[in-house]
mmCIF file of N, CA and C in Angstrom:
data_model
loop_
_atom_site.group_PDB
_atom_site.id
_atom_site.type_symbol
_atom_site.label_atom_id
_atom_site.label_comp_id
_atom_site.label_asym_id
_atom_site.label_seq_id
_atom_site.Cartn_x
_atom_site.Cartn_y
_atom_site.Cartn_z
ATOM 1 N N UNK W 1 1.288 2.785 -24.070
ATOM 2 C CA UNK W 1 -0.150 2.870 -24.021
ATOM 3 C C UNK W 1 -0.588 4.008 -24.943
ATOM 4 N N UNK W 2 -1.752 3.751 -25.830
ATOM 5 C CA UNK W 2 -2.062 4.407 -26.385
ATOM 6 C C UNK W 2 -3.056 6.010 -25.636
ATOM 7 N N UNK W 3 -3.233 7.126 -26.504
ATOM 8 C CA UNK W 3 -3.909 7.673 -26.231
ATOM 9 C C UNK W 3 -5.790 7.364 -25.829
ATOM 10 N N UNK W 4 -5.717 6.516 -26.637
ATOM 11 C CA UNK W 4 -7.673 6.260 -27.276
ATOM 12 C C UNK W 4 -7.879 5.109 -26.123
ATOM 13 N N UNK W 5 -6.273 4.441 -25.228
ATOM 14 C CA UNK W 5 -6.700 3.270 -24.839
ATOM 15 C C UNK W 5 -6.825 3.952 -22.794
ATOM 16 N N UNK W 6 -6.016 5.497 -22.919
ATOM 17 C CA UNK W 6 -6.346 6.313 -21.377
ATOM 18 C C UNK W 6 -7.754 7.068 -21.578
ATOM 19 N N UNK W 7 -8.285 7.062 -23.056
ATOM 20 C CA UNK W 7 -9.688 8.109 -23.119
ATOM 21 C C UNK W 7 -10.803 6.616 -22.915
ATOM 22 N N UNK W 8 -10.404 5.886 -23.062
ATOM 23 C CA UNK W 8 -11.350 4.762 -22.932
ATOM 24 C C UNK W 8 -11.614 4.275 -21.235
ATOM 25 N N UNK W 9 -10.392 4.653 -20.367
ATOM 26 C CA UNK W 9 -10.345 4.271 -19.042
ATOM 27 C C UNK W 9 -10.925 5.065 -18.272
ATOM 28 N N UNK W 10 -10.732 6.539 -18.751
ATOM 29 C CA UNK W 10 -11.325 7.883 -18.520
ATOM 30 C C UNK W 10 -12.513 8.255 -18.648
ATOM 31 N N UNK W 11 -13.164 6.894 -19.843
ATOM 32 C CA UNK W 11 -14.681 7.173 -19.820
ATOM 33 C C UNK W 11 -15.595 6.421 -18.859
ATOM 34 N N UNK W 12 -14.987 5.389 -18.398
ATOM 35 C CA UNK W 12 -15.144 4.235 -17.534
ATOM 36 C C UNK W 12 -16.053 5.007 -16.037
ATOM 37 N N UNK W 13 -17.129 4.492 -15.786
ATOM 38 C CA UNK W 13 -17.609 4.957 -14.531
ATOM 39 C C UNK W 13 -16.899 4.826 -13.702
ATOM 40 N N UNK W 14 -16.532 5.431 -12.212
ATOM 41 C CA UNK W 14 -15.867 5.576 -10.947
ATOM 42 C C UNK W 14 -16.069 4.357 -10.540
ATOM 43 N N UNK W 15 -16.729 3.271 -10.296
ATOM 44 C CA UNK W 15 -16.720 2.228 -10.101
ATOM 45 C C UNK W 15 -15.563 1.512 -10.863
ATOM 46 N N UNK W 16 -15.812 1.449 -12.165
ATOM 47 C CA UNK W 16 -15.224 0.647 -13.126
ATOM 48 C C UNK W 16 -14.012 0.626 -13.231
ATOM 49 N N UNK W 17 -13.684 2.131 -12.796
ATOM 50 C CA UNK W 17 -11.805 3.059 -12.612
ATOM 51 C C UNK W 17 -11.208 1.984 -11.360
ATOM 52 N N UNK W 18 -11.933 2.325 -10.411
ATOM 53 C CA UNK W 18 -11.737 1.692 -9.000
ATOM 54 C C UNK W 18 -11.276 0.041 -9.216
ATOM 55 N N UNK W 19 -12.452 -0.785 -9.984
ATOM 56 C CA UNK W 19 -12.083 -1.991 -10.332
ATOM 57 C C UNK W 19 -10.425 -2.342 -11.328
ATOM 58 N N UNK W 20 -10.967 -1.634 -11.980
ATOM 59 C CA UNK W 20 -9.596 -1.823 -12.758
ATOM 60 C C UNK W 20 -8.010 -1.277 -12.214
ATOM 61 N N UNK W 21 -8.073 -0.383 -11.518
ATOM 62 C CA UNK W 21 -6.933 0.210 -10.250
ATOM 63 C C UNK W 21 -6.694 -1.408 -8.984
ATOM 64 N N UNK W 22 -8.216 -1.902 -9.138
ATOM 65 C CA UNK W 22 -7.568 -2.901 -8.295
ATOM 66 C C UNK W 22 -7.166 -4.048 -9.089
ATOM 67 N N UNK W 23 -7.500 -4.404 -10.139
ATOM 68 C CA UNK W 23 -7.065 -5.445 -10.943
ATOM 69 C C UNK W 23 -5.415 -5.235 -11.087
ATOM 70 N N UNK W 24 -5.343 -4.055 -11.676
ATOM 71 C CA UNK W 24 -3.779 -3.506 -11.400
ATOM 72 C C UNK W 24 -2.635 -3.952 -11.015
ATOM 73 N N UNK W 25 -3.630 -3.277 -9.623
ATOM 74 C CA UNK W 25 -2.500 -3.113 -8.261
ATOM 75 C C UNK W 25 -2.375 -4.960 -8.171
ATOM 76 N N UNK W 26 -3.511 -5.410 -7.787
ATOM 77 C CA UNK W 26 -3.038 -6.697 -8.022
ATOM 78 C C UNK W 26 -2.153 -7.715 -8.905
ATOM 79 N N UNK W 27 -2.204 -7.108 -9.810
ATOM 80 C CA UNK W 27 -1.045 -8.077 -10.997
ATOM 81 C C UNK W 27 -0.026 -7.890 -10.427
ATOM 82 N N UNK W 28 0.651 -6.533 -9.944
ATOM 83 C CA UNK W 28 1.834 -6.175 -9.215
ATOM 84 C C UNK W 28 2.132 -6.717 -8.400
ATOM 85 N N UNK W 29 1.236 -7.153 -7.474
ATOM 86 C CA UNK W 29 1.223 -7.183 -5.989
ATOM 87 C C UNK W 29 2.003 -8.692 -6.361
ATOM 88 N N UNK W 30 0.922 -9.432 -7.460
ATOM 89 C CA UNK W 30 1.346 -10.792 -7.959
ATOM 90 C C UNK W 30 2.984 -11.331 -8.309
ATOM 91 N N UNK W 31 3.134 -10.347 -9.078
ATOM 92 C CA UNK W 31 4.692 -9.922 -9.675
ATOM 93 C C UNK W 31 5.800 -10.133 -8.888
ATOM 94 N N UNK W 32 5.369 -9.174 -7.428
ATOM 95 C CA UNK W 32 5.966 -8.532 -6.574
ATOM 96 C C UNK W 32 6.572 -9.769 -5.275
ATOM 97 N N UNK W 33 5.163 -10.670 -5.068
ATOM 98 C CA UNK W 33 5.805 -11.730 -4.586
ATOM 99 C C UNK W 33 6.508 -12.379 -4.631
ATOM 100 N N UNK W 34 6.937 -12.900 -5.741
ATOM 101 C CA UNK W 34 7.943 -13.783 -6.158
ATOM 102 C C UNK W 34 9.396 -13.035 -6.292
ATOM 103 N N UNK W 35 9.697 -11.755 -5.894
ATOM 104 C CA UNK W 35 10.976 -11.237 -5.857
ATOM 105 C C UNK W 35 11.734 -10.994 -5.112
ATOM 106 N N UNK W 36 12.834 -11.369 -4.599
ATOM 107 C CA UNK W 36 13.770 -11.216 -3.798
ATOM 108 C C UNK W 36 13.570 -9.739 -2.908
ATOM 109 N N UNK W 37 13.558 -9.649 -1.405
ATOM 110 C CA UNK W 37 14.013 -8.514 -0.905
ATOM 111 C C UNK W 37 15.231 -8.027 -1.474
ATOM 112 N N UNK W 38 15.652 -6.978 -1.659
ATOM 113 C CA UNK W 38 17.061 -6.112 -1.570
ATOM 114 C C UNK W 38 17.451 -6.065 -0.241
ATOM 115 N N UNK W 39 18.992 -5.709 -0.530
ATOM 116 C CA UNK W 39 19.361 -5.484 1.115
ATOM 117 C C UNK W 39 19.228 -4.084 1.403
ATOM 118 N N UNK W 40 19.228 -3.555 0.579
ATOM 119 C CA UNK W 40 19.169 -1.888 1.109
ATOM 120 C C UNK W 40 17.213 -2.101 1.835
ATOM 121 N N UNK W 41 16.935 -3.081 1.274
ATOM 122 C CA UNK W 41 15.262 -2.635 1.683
ATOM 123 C C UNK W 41 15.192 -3.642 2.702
ATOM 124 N N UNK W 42 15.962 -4.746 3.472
ATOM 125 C CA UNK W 42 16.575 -5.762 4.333
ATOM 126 C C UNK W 42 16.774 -4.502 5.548
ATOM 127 N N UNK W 43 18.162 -3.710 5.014
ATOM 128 C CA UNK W 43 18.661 -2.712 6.085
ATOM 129 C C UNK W 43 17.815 -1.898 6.810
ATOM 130 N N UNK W 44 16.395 -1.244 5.753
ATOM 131 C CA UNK W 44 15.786 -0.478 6.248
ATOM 132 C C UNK W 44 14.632 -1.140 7.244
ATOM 133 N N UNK W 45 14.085 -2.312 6.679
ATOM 134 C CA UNK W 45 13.262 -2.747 7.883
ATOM 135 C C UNK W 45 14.142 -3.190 9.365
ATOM 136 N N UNK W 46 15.324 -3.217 9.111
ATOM 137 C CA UNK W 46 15.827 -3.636 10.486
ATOM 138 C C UNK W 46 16.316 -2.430 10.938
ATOM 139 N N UNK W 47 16.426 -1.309 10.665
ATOM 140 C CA UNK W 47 16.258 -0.277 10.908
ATOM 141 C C UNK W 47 15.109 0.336 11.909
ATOM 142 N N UNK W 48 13.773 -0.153 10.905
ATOM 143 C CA UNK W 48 12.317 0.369 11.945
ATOM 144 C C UNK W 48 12.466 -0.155 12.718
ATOM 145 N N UNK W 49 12.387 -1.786 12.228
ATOM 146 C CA UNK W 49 12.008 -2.632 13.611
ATOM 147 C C UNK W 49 12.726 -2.269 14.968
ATOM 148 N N UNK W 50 14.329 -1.742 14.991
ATOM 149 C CA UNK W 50 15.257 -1.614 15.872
ATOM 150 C C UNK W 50 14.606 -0.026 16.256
ATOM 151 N N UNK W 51 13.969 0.998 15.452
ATOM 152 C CA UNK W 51 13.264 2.078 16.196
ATOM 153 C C UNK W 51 12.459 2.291 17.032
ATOM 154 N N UNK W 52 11.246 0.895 16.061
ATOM 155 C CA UNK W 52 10.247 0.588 17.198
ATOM 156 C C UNK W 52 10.694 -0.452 18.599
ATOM 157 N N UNK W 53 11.534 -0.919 18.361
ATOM 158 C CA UNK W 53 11.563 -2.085 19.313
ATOM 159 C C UNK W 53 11.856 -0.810 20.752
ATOM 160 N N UNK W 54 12.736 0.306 20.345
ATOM 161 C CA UNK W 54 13.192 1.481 21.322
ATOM 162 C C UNK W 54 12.534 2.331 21.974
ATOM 163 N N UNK W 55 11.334 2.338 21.075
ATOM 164 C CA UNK W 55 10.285 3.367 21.401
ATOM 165 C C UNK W 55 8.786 2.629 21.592
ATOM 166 N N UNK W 56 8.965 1.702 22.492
ATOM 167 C CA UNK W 56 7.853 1.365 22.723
ATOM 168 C C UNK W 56 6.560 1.684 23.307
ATOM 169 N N UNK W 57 7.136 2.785 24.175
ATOM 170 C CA UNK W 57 6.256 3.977 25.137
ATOM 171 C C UNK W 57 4.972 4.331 23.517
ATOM 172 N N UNK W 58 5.863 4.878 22.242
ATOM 173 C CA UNK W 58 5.298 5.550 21.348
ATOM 174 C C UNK W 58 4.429 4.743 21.000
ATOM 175 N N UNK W 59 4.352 3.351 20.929
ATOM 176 C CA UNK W 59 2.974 2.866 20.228
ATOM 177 C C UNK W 59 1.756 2.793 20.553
ATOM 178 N N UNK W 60 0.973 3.411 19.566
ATOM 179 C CA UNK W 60 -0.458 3.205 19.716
ATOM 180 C C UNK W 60 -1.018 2.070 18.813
ATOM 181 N N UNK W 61 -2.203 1.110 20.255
ATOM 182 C CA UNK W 61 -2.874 0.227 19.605
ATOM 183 C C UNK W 61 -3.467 1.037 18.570
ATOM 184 N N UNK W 62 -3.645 0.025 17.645
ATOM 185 C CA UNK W 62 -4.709 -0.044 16.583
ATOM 186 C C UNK W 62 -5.802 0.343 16.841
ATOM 187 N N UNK W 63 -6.586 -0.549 18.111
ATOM 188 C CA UNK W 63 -7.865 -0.603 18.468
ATOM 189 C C UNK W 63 -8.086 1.167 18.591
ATOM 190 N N UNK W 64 -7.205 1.714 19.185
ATOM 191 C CA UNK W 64 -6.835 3.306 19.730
ATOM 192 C C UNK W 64 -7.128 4.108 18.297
ATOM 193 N N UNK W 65 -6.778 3.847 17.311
ATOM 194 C CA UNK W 65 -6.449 4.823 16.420
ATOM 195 C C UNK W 65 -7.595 4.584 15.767
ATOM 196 N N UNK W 66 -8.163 3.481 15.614
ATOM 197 C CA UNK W 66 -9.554 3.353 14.844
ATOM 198 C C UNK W 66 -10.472 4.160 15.410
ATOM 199 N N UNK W 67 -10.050 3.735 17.262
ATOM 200 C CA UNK W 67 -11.377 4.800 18.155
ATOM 201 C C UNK W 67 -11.480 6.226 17.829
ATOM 202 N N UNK W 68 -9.936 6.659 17.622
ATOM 203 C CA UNK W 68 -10.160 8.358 17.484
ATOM 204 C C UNK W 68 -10.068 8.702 16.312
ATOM 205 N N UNK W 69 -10.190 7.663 15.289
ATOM 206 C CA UNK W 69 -10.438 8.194 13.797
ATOM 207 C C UNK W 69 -12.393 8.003 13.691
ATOM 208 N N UNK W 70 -13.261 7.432 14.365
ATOM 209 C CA UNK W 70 -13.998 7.377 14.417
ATOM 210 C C UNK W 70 -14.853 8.547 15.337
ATOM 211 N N UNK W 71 -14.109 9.131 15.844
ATOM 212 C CA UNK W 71 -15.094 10.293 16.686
ATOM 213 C C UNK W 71 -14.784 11.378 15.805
ATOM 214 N N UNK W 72 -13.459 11.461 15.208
ATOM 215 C CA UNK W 72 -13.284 12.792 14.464
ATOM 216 C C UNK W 72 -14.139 12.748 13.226
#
């Protein structure tokens, strides 16, 4: 990437930054689907899942965390 082509993104209103960060992220996201899990990244979700499945006392609903992100 050129220099003139990050001063051009940089001039871009906060809106426009935002749009294009999501255009982005989306091509990736696009990319990203079509690729095989790894097993090291296989191991690690069966990992959480086997943390959370242990610690079930620890979970907080959703509904919960929205409530007390909303009073703070």
């Amino acid at each position: 990437m050129e220099t003139s082509d990050l001063q051009a993104i940089f001039a871009l209103s906060p809106a426009e930054r935002i749009e294009l960060a999501e255009d982005l992220w989306d091509s990736v996201a696009l990319e990203a689907a079509g690729q095989p899990i790894k097993a090291h990244e296989i191991v690690e979700i069966e990992k959480r899942l086997a943390e959370h499945a242990s610690n079930l006392q620890d979970v907080v609903p959703w509904s919960k965390v929205k409530a007390n992100l909303q009073i703070a």
